[in-house]
């Protein structure tokens, strides 16, 4: 079980391009007590005597404890980061053992500016230094001079460590990144995906089909992916034991994509317990939010939609003549309706919730008045049944969940289109979104996976696979300037944090290479685990059209 370490550093890094060595120094066996001492210094800023670590920045500012901890800048992987661009780029070099305790690539050769990108003198020194050992590391921390005796520059602070603290930190750094994490085999990268039992079989196959193709064709890891399909069964309180058994049978490096509805908490808890990255599953409800280190989500699901609608109706409150009537059919819809009612912004709006039973739809239909605002937390088939039972719209203002019923999959008659709007996280309605969707369509056709009714789920699985592959590729690209280091989960997550960035609204810039369809804006930073934090209200351009247009600005509740 992986130890629960502190949150990742605050410095945003791009893929590391500069510090390299010819060969990695052999990893020496370290005493467990020394390694534990070093772990506490690096991650928590606590010295062997229990006192807080003290750091002195070049300008004289004193930092203590967690604020002085190495992880703040060098990150949990120990692979450092880069902040800024061009000549002003700030380098935080790797301190993981395979890099730190080996000479830089150009330590014994000429570094030619004409052939290598060297934005400033700090980078040059990092690319030409000799290997560190325990003595030169302690001296560098104490005096601010690197293993070549040249000055280290801001933001690197000074640490006056006692011999036992310096020895412990060195022991921990030697162990950091010294071996690949579980699931990285000589001949394969083991990756799992999880499907919960409440998911429709067609939806599951749509997602699994995409992942199977990526597993056959992805090459960034330098070895094939071996995909393990973990299909859970039974009640949610049995899933933890099932996941433990599956993981014991085959350790996996990461859990990629996956599919769930209203319950995902046991899967989230498993990932945090085992330290397994759980990357971008398609789930309707993310109860854990961003509370964790290893689970990364597109969004918090229908609760985010509910908060977006609450913010929108707060602004539209003068035009809300009656109640807000929520209609739901399953737990995901119920959670969304309750999240709306619990939102403090809706305190002045009467909000009522009704269960929609497919066996008795008229019971819910009779509860809706023309002056009400009707919110349908229903799925495609339930909406089709409702419309068949009530050909005329039940209210003059209707809102639908795009997460539960993707607009492209919903077939509304013209009268319903006239009064309907979608609360959506999928608000990339411009050229960039169109390009990404066309790319996805072509890829699906080439791989015989074109299933229009499941397109959004396929897009999620495709984007998750693309980003996972790209994150590993970015790590491997660093190897042109530093030695190949064992693949670790922490480094993967940090690489993903650097990669996930899409901004399509409010700018004329169009990224024609984008592989992320539907979502308009998404990003991650150090320690962030939710990529999409807002959405929009959209409606049909006309009752005779299926084209959607935004009726709100981006809403980030």
Coordinates of C-alpha atoms in Angstrom, one line a residue:
X1 CA 0.0 0.0 0.0
X2 CA 1.4 3.4 -1.0
X3 CA 1.9 5.9 1.7
X4 CA -0.4 8.9 1.6
X5 CA 2.0 11.7 0.8
X6 CA 1.4 15.5 1.0
X7 CA -0.2 17.4 -1.8
X8 CA 1.9 18.0 -4.9
X9 CA 4.0 21.1 -5.3
X10 CA 2.8 24.6 -6.1
X11 CA 5.1 25.3 -9.1
X12 CA 3.5 24.6 -12.5
X13 CA 6.0 22.6 -14.6
X14 CA 6.2 21.8 -18.3
X15 CA 7.9 18.7 -19.6
X16 CA 11.5 18.7 -18.4
X17 CA 13.9 19.2 -21.3
X18 CA 17.3 20.0 -19.9
X19 CA 19.0 18.1 -17.1
X20 CA 20.6 14.9 -18.4
X21 CA 23.3 12.4 -17.5
X22 CA 25.2 9.8 -19.5
X23 CA 24.6 6.9 -17.2
X24 CA 22.6 6.5 -14.0
X25 CA 24.5 5.9 -10.8
X26 CA 23.8 2.5 -9.2
X27 CA 21.2 2.8 -6.5
X28 CA 22.6 1.9 -3.1
X29 CA 20.7 0.1 -0.5
X30 CA 19.7 2.5 2.2
X31 CA 18.8 2.0 5.8
X32 CA 15.0 2.1 6.2
X33 CA 15.2 4.5 9.1
X34 CA 17.4 6.9 7.1
X35 CA 15.0 6.8 4.2
X36 CA 12.1 7.5 6.5
X37 CA 14.0 10.4 8.0
X38 CA 14.6 11.8 4.5
X39 CA 10.9 11.2 3.5
X40 CA 9.7 13.4 6.3
X41 CA 12.2 16.2 5.4
X42 CA 11.4 16.0 1.7
X43 CA 7.6 15.8 2.0
X44 CA 6.7 17.3 5.4
X45 CA 9.5 19.6 6.3
X46 CA 10.1 17.8 9.6
X47 CA 13.7 17.2 10.9
X48 CA 14.8 14.1 12.8
X49 CA 14.4 15.8 16.1
X50 CA 10.8 16.7 15.3
X51 CA 11.5 20.4 14.7
X52 CA 10.4 22.1 11.5
X53 CA 12.8 22.3 8.6
X54 CA 14.0 25.9 8.1
X55 CA 14.9 27.3 4.6
X56 CA 16.4 30.7 3.9
X57 CA 15.6 32.1 0.4
X58 CA 18.2 34.3 -1.4
X59 CA 16.4 37.5 -0.5
X60 CA 16.4 36.5 3.2
X61 CA 12.9 35.3 3.6
X62 CA 12.6 32.4 6.1
X63 CA 10.4 29.4 5.4
X64 CA 9.5 26.7 7.9
X65 CA 8.0 23.2 7.9
X66 CA 5.8 22.3 4.9
X67 CA 6.6 25.6 3.3
X68 CA 10.3 24.7 3.3
X69 CA 9.8 21.1 2.2
X70 CA 11.6 20.0 -1.0
X71 CA 8.4 18.6 -2.5
X72 CA 7.0 22.1 -2.9
X73 CA 9.3 22.7 -5.9
X74 CA 10.9 19.4 -6.8
X75 CA 7.5 17.6 -6.8
X76 CA 6.6 14.2 -5.4
X77 CA 8.4 12.4 -8.2
X78 CA 11.6 14.3 -7.6
X79 CA 11.7 15.2 -11.3
X80 CA 11.5 18.9 -10.9
X81 CA 9.7 21.4 -13.1
X82 CA 10.0 24.4 -15.4
X83 CA 8.2 27.7 -14.8
X84 CA 8.0 30.3 -17.5
X85 CA 9.2 30.6 -21.0
X86 CA 12.3 31.8 -22.9
X87 CA 15.2 33.4 -21.1
X88 CA 13.2 34.0 -18.0
X89 CA 12.4 30.3 -17.6
X90 CA 13.0 29.0 -14.1
X91 CA 14.4 25.5 -13.8
X92 CA 13.8 23.3 -10.8
X93 CA 16.1 20.4 -11.7
X94 CA 15.5 16.8 -10.9
X95 CA 16.7 15.4 -7.5
X96 CA 15.6 11.8 -8.0
X97 CA 18.5 9.5 -7.4
X98 CA 19.1 8.2 -10.9
X99 CA 19.6 11.8 -12.1
X100 CA 21.1 13.6 -9.0
X101 CA 23.8 11.1 -8.3
X102 CA 25.1 10.9 -11.8
X103 CA 27.0 13.5 -13.9
X104 CA 25.0 15.7 -16.2
X105 CA 25.2 14.8 -19.9
X106 CA 27.6 17.6 -20.7
X107 CA 29.8 17.4 -17.6
X108 CA 32.7 16.0 -19.6
X109 CA 31.9 17.4 -23.1
X110 CA 31.4 20.6 -24.9
X111 CA 27.9 22.2 -24.6
X112 CA 27.3 24.0 -27.9
X113 CA 24.7 26.8 -27.8
X114 CA 24.1 26.3 -31.5
X115 CA 22.8 22.8 -31.1
X116 CA 21.2 22.8 -27.6
X117 CA 18.6 25.1 -26.2
X118 CA 20.1 26.9 -23.2
X119 CA 17.8 29.8 -22.1
X120 CA 20.0 31.1 -19.3
X121 CA 23.0 30.4 -17.2
X122 CA 21.1 28.4 -14.6
X123 CA 20.3 25.8 -17.2
X124 CA 23.9 25.7 -18.4
X125 CA 25.2 25.0 -14.9
X126 CA 22.6 22.2 -14.5
X127 CA 23.6 20.6 -17.8
X128 CA 27.3 20.6 -17.1
X129 CA 27.6 19.7 -13.4
X130 CA 29.4 16.6 -12.0
X131 CA 27.6 14.0 -10.1
X132 CA 26.5 14.7 -6.6
X133 CA 27.4 12.5 -3.6
X134 CA 26.4 12.8 0.0
X135 CA 29.1 15.3 0.8
X136 CA 28.5 17.6 -2.2
X137 CA 24.7 17.4 -1.7
X138 CA 25.0 18.5 2.0
X139 CA 27.4 21.3 1.0
X140 CA 25.1 22.5 -1.8
X141 CA 22.2 22.7 0.6
X142 CA 24.3 24.6 3.2
X143 CA 26.3 26.9 1.0
X144 CA 24.2 27.2 -2.2
X145 CA 26.9 25.9 -4.5
X146 CA 26.4 22.9 -6.8
X147 CA 28.6 19.9 -7.2
X148 CA 30.9 21.9 -9.5
X149 CA 31.2 24.6 -6.9
X150 CA 29.2 27.2 -8.9
X151 CA 26.4 29.2 -7.2
X152 CA 22.8 27.9 -7.3
X153 CA 20.3 30.6 -8.1
X154 CA 16.9 31.6 -6.9
X155 CA 14.5 30.2 -6.0
X156 CA 16.7 27.5 -4.4
X157 CA 17.0 28.3 -0.7
X158 CA 19.7 27.3 1.8
X159 CA 19.3 24.6 4.4
X160 CA 21.7 24.2 7.3
X161 CA 21.1 20.5 7.9
X162 CA 22.7 18.5 10.8
X163 CA 24.6 15.4 9.6
X164 CA 21.8 13.0 10.5
X165 CA 19.3 15.1 8.5
X166 CA 21.6 15.4 5.5
X167 CA 22.3 11.7 5.6
X168 CA 18.6 10.9 5.8
X169 CA 17.7 13.2 2.9
X170 CA 20.5 11.7 0.7
X171 CA 19.2 8.2 1.5
X172 CA 15.7 9.1 0.5
X173 CA 16.8 10.8 -2.7
X174 CA 18.8 7.8 -3.7
X175 CA 15.6 5.7 -3.3
X176 CA 13.4 8.2 -5.1
X177 CA 12.7 7.0 -8.6
X178 CA 15.1 4.2 -8.3
X179 CA 12.7 1.4 -9.4
X180 CA 9.6 1.3 -11.7
X181 CA 6.2 1.2 -10.0
X182 CA 4.0 -1.9 -9.9
X183 CA 2.5 -2.7 -13.3
X184 CA 5.6 -1.8 -15.3
X185 CA 6.9 -5.1 -16.7
X186 CA 9.8 -5.8 -19.0
X187 CA 7.5 -6.6 -21.9
X188 CA 4.3 -4.7 -21.1
X189 CA 2.6 -1.8 -19.3
X190 CA -0.3 -3.2 -17.4
X191 CA -3.3 -0.9 -17.4
X192 CA -6.8 -1.6 -16.0
X193 CA -10.2 -0.1 -16.7
X194 CA -13.2 -0.5 -14.4
X195 CA -16.9 -0.9 -15.4
X196 CA -19.5 -0.8 -12.6
X197 CA -22.5 -3.2 -12.8
X198 CA -25.1 -0.4 -13.2
X199 CA -23.8 0.6 -16.6
X200 CA -25.6 -0.4 -19.8
X201 CA -23.8 -3.1 -21.8
X202 CA -23.8 -1.0 -25.0
X203 CA -22.2 2.0 -23.2
X204 CA -19.6 -0.4 -21.7
X205 CA -18.7 -1.9 -25.1
X206 CA -18.4 1.6 -26.6
X207 CA -15.8 2.6 -24.1
X208 CA -14.0 -0.7 -24.0
X209 CA -13.8 -0.8 -27.8
X210 CA -11.9 2.5 -27.8
X211 CA -9.5 1.3 -25.0
X212 CA -8.8 -2.0 -26.8
X213 CA -7.7 -0.2 -29.9
X214 CA -5.4 2.1 -28.0
X215 CA -3.9 -0.8 -26.1
X216 CA -3.1 -2.5 -29.4
X217 CA -1.6 0.6 -31.1
X218 CA -0.1 2.9 -28.4
X219 CA 3.7 3.1 -28.5
X220 CA 4.8 5.9 -26.2
X221 CA 5.7 3.6 -23.4
X222 CA 8.2 1.7 -25.5
X223 CA 6.2 -1.4 -24.8
X224 CA 2.6 -2.5 -25.4
X225 CA -0.2 -1.8 -23.0
X226 CA -1.8 -4.9 -21.6
X227 CA -5.4 -3.9 -20.9
X228 CA -7.2 -5.6 -18.0
X229 CA -11.0 -5.2 -18.0
X230 CA -12.3 -5.2 -14.4
X231 CA -16.0 -5.6 -14.6
X232 CA -17.5 -5.3 -11.1
X233 CA -20.6 -7.1 -9.9
X234 CA -23.0 -7.0 -7.0
X235 CA -23.6 -4.2 -4.5
X236 CA -21.2 -1.4 -4.1
X237 CA -20.1 -2.5 -0.6
X238 CA -18.6 -5.6 -2.3
X239 CA -16.5 -3.7 -4.9
X240 CA -13.5 -2.9 -2.6
X241 CA -12.9 -6.6 -2.0
X242 CA -13.3 -7.4 -5.7
X243 CA -10.8 -4.7 -6.7
X244 CA -8.3 -5.9 -4.0
X245 CA -8.5 -9.4 -5.4
X246 CA -8.1 -8.2 -9.0
X247 CA -5.1 -6.1 -8.1
X248 CA -3.5 -9.0 -6.1
X249 CA -3.9 -11.1 -9.2
X250 CA -2.3 -8.5 -11.4
X251 CA -0.7 -5.2 -10.3
X252 CA -1.5 -2.5 -12.8
X253 CA 0.4 0.8 -13.3
X254 CA -2.8 2.8 -13.8
X255 CA -6.5 2.6 -14.2
X256 CA -7.5 4.3 -17.4
X257 CA -10.9 5.7 -18.3
X258 CA -13.7 3.4 -17.1
X259 CA -17.4 3.8 -16.7
X260 CA -19.8 4.3 -13.8
X261 CA -23.0 6.0 -12.9
X262 CA -24.0 7.2 -9.5
X263 CA -21.6 5.2 -7.4
X264 CA -17.8 5.4 -7.8
X265 CA -16.6 6.0 -4.2
X266 CA -15.2 2.4 -3.7
X267 CA -13.2 2.7 -6.9
X268 CA -11.8 6.1 -5.8
X269 CA -11.0 4.7 -2.4
X270 CA -9.1 1.8 -3.9
X271 CA -7.0 4.1 -6.1
X272 CA -6.0 6.2 -3.1
X273 CA -5.3 3.2 -0.9
X274 CA -3.1 1.5 -3.5
X275 CA -1.6 4.7 -5.0
X276 CA -2.8 3.7 -8.4
X277 CA -3.6 6.6 -10.8
X278 CA -7.3 6.5 -11.8
X279 CA -7.4 8.6 -14.9
X280 CA -10.5 10.3 -16.4
X281 CA -13.3 7.8 -16.0
X282 CA -16.8 8.7 -17.4
X283 CA -18.9 8.9 -14.2
X284 CA -22.2 10.7 -13.5
X285 CA -21.4 11.4 -9.8
X286 CA -18.0 12.1 -8.2
X287 CA -18.8 12.2 -4.6
X288 CA -15.1 12.5 -3.5
X289 CA -14.6 15.6 -5.6
X290 CA -10.9 16.5 -5.7
X291 CA -10.1 15.0 -2.3
X292 CA -7.2 12.7 -3.2
X293 CA -3.9 12.4 -5.0
X294 CA -4.4 9.6 -7.5
X295 CA -7.9 9.9 -8.9
X296 CA -8.2 12.4 -11.8
X297 CA -11.6 13.3 -13.2
X298 CA -13.0 15.3 -16.1
X299 CA -15.6 16.9 -13.7
X300 CA -17.6 16.2 -10.6
X301 CA -20.5 15.1 -12.8
X302 CA -24.2 16.0 -12.4
X303 CA -23.6 18.0 -9.2
X304 CA -21.5 20.5 -11.3
X305 CA -24.4 20.7 -13.7
X306 CA -26.8 21.4 -10.8
X307 CA -24.6 24.2 -9.5
X308 CA -24.3 25.7 -13.0
X309 CA -28.1 25.7 -13.3
X310 CA -28.4 27.2 -9.8
X311 CA -26.1 30.1 -10.7
X312 CA -27.9 30.7 -14.0
X313 CA -31.4 30.7 -12.4
X314 CA -30.2 32.9 -9.7
X315 CA -29.5 35.5 -12.3
X316 CA -32.8 34.7 -14.0
X317 CA -34.8 34.6 -10.8
X318 CA -37.1 37.5 -11.7
X319 CA -38.3 35.5 -14.7
X320 CA -38.9 32.3 -12.8
X321 CA -42.7 32.6 -12.2
X322 CA -43.4 29.3 -10.5
X323 CA -41.5 26.5 -8.9
X324 CA -38.5 24.6 -10.1
X325 CA -39.7 21.1 -10.6
X326 CA -37.0 18.4 -10.8
X327 CA -37.8 15.0 -12.3
X328 CA -35.4 12.1 -11.9
X329 CA -35.4 8.4 -12.6
X330 CA -32.3 7.0 -11.0
X331 CA -29.7 7.8 -8.2
X332 CA -27.6 10.1 -10.4
X333 CA -30.7 12.3 -11.2
X334 CA -31.7 12.3 -7.5
X335 CA -28.2 13.4 -6.5
X336 CA -28.3 16.3 -9.0
X337 CA -31.8 17.4 -7.9
X338 CA -30.7 17.4 -4.2
X339 CA -27.5 19.3 -5.1
X340 CA -29.5 22.0 -6.7
X341 CA -31.9 22.3 -3.8
X342 CA -29.0 22.4 -1.3
X343 CA -27.2 25.2 -3.2
X344 CA -27.4 28.4 -1.2
X345 CA -28.1 30.5 -4.3
X346 CA -31.6 28.8 -4.7
X347 CA -32.9 29.7 -1.3
X348 CA -35.5 32.1 -2.7
X349 CA -36.7 29.6 -5.3
X350 CA -39.2 26.9 -4.4
X351 CA -37.7 23.6 -5.5
X352 CA -39.6 20.3 -5.6
X353 CA -38.4 16.9 -6.6
X354 CA -40.4 14.1 -8.1
X355 CA -39.4 10.5 -9.1
X356 CA -40.2 9.6 -12.7
X357 CA -41.3 6.0 -13.0
X358 CA -41.1 4.5 -16.4
X359 CA -44.0 2.2 -15.5
X360 CA -46.2 5.1 -14.4
X361 CA -45.0 8.3 -16.2
X362 CA -48.3 10.1 -15.9
X363 CA -47.9 10.3 -12.1
X364 CA -44.9 12.7 -12.5
X365 CA -46.4 14.5 -15.5
X366 CA -49.5 15.6 -13.5
X367 CA -47.2 17.3 -11.0
X368 CA -45.9 19.9 -13.5
X369 CA -47.6 23.3 -14.2
X370 CA -47.1 25.5 -17.2
X371 CA -45.5 28.2 -15.0
X372 CA -43.0 25.9 -13.5
X373 CA -39.4 25.5 -14.5
X374 CA -39.0 21.9 -15.4
X375 CA -35.6 20.3 -14.9
X376 CA -35.2 16.8 -16.4
X377 CA -32.5 14.7 -14.7
X378 CA -33.4 11.9 -17.1
X379 CA -31.6 9.7 -19.6
X380 CA -32.3 9.5 -23.4
X381 CA -34.8 6.6 -23.3
X382 CA -36.7 8.2 -20.4
X383 CA -36.9 11.5 -22.2
X384 CA -38.2 9.7 -25.3
X385 CA -40.9 8.1 -23.2
X386 CA -41.9 11.4 -21.5
X387 CA -42.2 13.2 -24.8
X388 CA -44.3 10.3 -26.2
X389 CA -46.6 10.6 -23.2
X390 CA -46.8 14.4 -23.4
X391 CA -46.4 15.6 -27.0
X392 CA -47.0 19.2 -25.8
X393 CA -44.3 20.6 -23.5
X394 CA -45.2 20.4 -19.8
X395 CA -43.8 23.8 -19.0
X396 CA -42.7 26.9 -20.8
X397 CA -39.2 26.5 -19.6
X398 CA -37.4 23.1 -19.6
X399 CA -33.8 22.3 -18.7
X400 CA -32.1 18.9 -19.5
X401 CA -28.9 17.4 -18.2
X402 CA -26.4 17.0 -21.1
X403 CA -24.4 14.6 -19.0
X404 CA -27.3 12.2 -18.6
X405 CA -28.7 12.8 -22.1
X406 CA -26.2 14.1 -24.6
X407 CA -28.0 16.6 -26.9
X408 CA -26.8 14.7 -30.0
X409 CA -28.5 11.6 -28.7
X410 CA -31.9 13.2 -27.8
X411 CA -34.6 13.4 -30.4
X412 CA -37.1 16.2 -29.4
X413 CA -40.0 17.3 -31.5
X414 CA -40.1 21.0 -32.5
X415 CA -42.5 22.1 -29.8
X416 CA -40.2 20.7 -27.1
X417 CA -37.1 22.2 -28.8
X418 CA -38.7 25.6 -28.6
X419 CA -38.8 25.6 -24.8
X420 CA -35.8 23.3 -24.0
X421 CA -32.3 24.2 -22.9
X422 CA -29.4 22.0 -21.8
X423 CA -27.1 22.4 -18.9
X424 CA -23.8 21.3 -20.3
X425 CA -20.1 20.8 -19.6
X426 CA -19.7 20.0 -23.3
X427 CA -19.7 23.6 -24.6
X428 CA -16.9 23.6 -27.2
X429 CA -19.3 24.7 -30.0
X430 CA -16.7 26.4 -32.2
X431 CA -14.2 25.4 -34.9
X432 CA -11.8 23.7 -32.5
X433 CA -14.5 21.4 -31.2
X434 CA -15.6 20.6 -34.7
X435 CA -12.1 19.7 -35.7
X436 CA -11.7 17.4 -32.7
X437 CA -15.0 15.7 -33.4
X438 CA -14.1 15.1 -37.0
X439 CA -10.8 13.6 -36.0
X440 CA -12.6 11.4 -33.5
X441 CA -15.2 10.4 -36.2
X442 CA -12.5 9.4 -38.6
X443 CA -10.6 7.4 -36.0
X444 CA -13.7 5.5 -35.0
X445 CA -14.6 4.7 -38.6
X446 CA -11.1 3.5 -39.3
X447 CA -11.4 1.1 -36.3
X448 CA -15.0 0.0 -37.0
X449 CA -16.2 1.6 -33.7
X450 CA -18.7 4.1 -35.0
X451 CA -21.7 4.0 -32.6
X452 CA -23.4 7.4 -32.8
X453 CA -25.5 6.9 -29.7
X454 CA -22.4 6.5 -27.5
X455 CA -20.3 9.2 -29.1
X456 CA -19.7 11.3 -26.0
X457 CA -18.6 8.3 -24.0
X458 CA -16.3 7.2 -26.8
X459 CA -14.9 10.8 -26.9
X460 CA -14.1 10.6 -23.2
X461 CA -12.3 7.2 -23.5
X462 CA -10.4 8.5 -26.6
X463 CA -9.3 11.7 -24.8
X464 CA -8.2 9.8 -21.7
X465 CA -6.2 7.3 -23.8
X466 CA -4.6 10.1 -25.8
X467 CA -3.6 12.1 -22.7
X468 CA -2.2 9.0 -20.9
X469 CA -0.2 8.1 -24.0
X470 CA 1.0 11.7 -24.4
X471 CA 2.0 12.0 -20.8
X472 CA 4.2 8.9 -21.0
X473 CA 5.5 10.2 -24.3
X474 CA 6.5 13.5 -22.7
X475 CA 8.4 11.7 -20.0
X476 CA 10.3 9.6 -22.6
X477 CA 11.1 12.8 -24.7
X478 CA 13.0 14.1 -21.7
X479 CA 15.4 11.2 -22.1
X480 CA 17.2 13.0 -25.0
X481 CA 18.8 15.2 -22.3
X482 CA 18.8 13.0 -19.2
X483 CA 19.0 9.2 -18.6
X484 CA 16.0 7.0 -18.8
X485 CA 14.6 6.8 -15.3
X486 CA 12.1 4.1 -14.2
X487 CA 8.5 4.9 -14.9
X488 CA 6.7 6.0 -11.8
X489 CA 3.1 6.9 -11.1
X490 CA 4.0 10.2 -9.5
X491 CA 5.9 11.3 -12.6
X492 CA 2.9 10.2 -14.8
X493 CA 0.5 12.3 -12.8
X494 CA 2.8 15.3 -12.9
X495 CA 3.2 14.9 -16.7
X496 CA -0.5 14.8 -17.0
X497 CA -0.9 17.9 -14.9
X498 CA 1.3 19.7 -17.4
X499 CA -0.5 18.4 -20.5
X500 CA -4.2 18.9 -19.7
X501 CA -4.9 22.4 -20.9
X502 CA -7.7 23.4 -23.3
X503 CA -9.2 26.8 -23.7
X504 CA -11.6 27.2 -26.6
X505 CA -14.0 29.9 -25.5
X506 CA -13.2 33.6 -25.6
X507 CA -10.2 33.3 -27.8
X508 CA -9.5 33.3 -31.5
X509 CA -6.7 30.7 -31.1
X510 CA -7.7 27.3 -32.5
X511 CA -5.6 24.3 -31.6
X512 CA -6.0 22.1 -34.7
X513 CA -4.1 19.3 -33.0
X514 CA -6.6 19.1 -30.2
X515 CA -7.9 15.5 -29.5
X516 CA -10.4 16.6 -26.8
X517 CA -13.9 17.0 -28.2
X518 CA -17.0 18.3 -26.4
X519 CA -15.3 20.0 -23.4
X520 CA -14.7 23.7 -24.0
X521 CA -12.3 24.5 -21.2
X522 CA -10.3 22.1 -19.1
X523 CA -7.0 22.3 -17.2
X524 CA -5.0 20.8 -14.4
X525 CA -2.2 22.2 -12.3
X526 CA 0.0 20.8 -9.6
X527 CA -2.2 18.8 -7.2
X528 CA -5.4 19.5 -9.1
X529 CA -7.6 16.5 -9.8
X530 CA -10.7 18.0 -11.5
X531 CA -10.1 19.2 -15.1
X532 CA -13.5 20.8 -15.9
X533 CA -14.9 23.3 -13.4
X534 CA -17.7 25.1 -15.4
X535 CA -20.1 24.9 -18.2
X536 CA -22.8 26.7 -20.1
X537 CA -26.5 26.8 -20.9
X538 CA -27.2 26.0 -24.5
X539 CA -30.3 25.8 -26.7
X540 CA -31.3 24.7 -30.2
X541 CA -30.7 27.4 -32.8
X542 CA -34.3 26.9 -34.0
X543 CA -37.0 24.3 -33.5
X544 CA -36.1 22.9 -36.9
X545 CA -32.4 22.6 -36.2
X546 CA -30.2 20.3 -34.1
X547 CA -27.4 22.9 -33.9
X548 CA -26.8 24.2 -30.4
X549 CA -25.9 27.8 -29.5
X550 CA -24.9 29.2 -26.1
X551 CA -27.3 31.4 -24.2
X552 CA -25.0 32.0 -21.3
X553 CA -21.4 32.9 -20.8
X554 CA -19.1 30.3 -19.2
X555 CA -20.5 29.6 -15.7
X556 CA -18.0 28.5 -13.1
X557 CA -19.9 28.1 -9.8

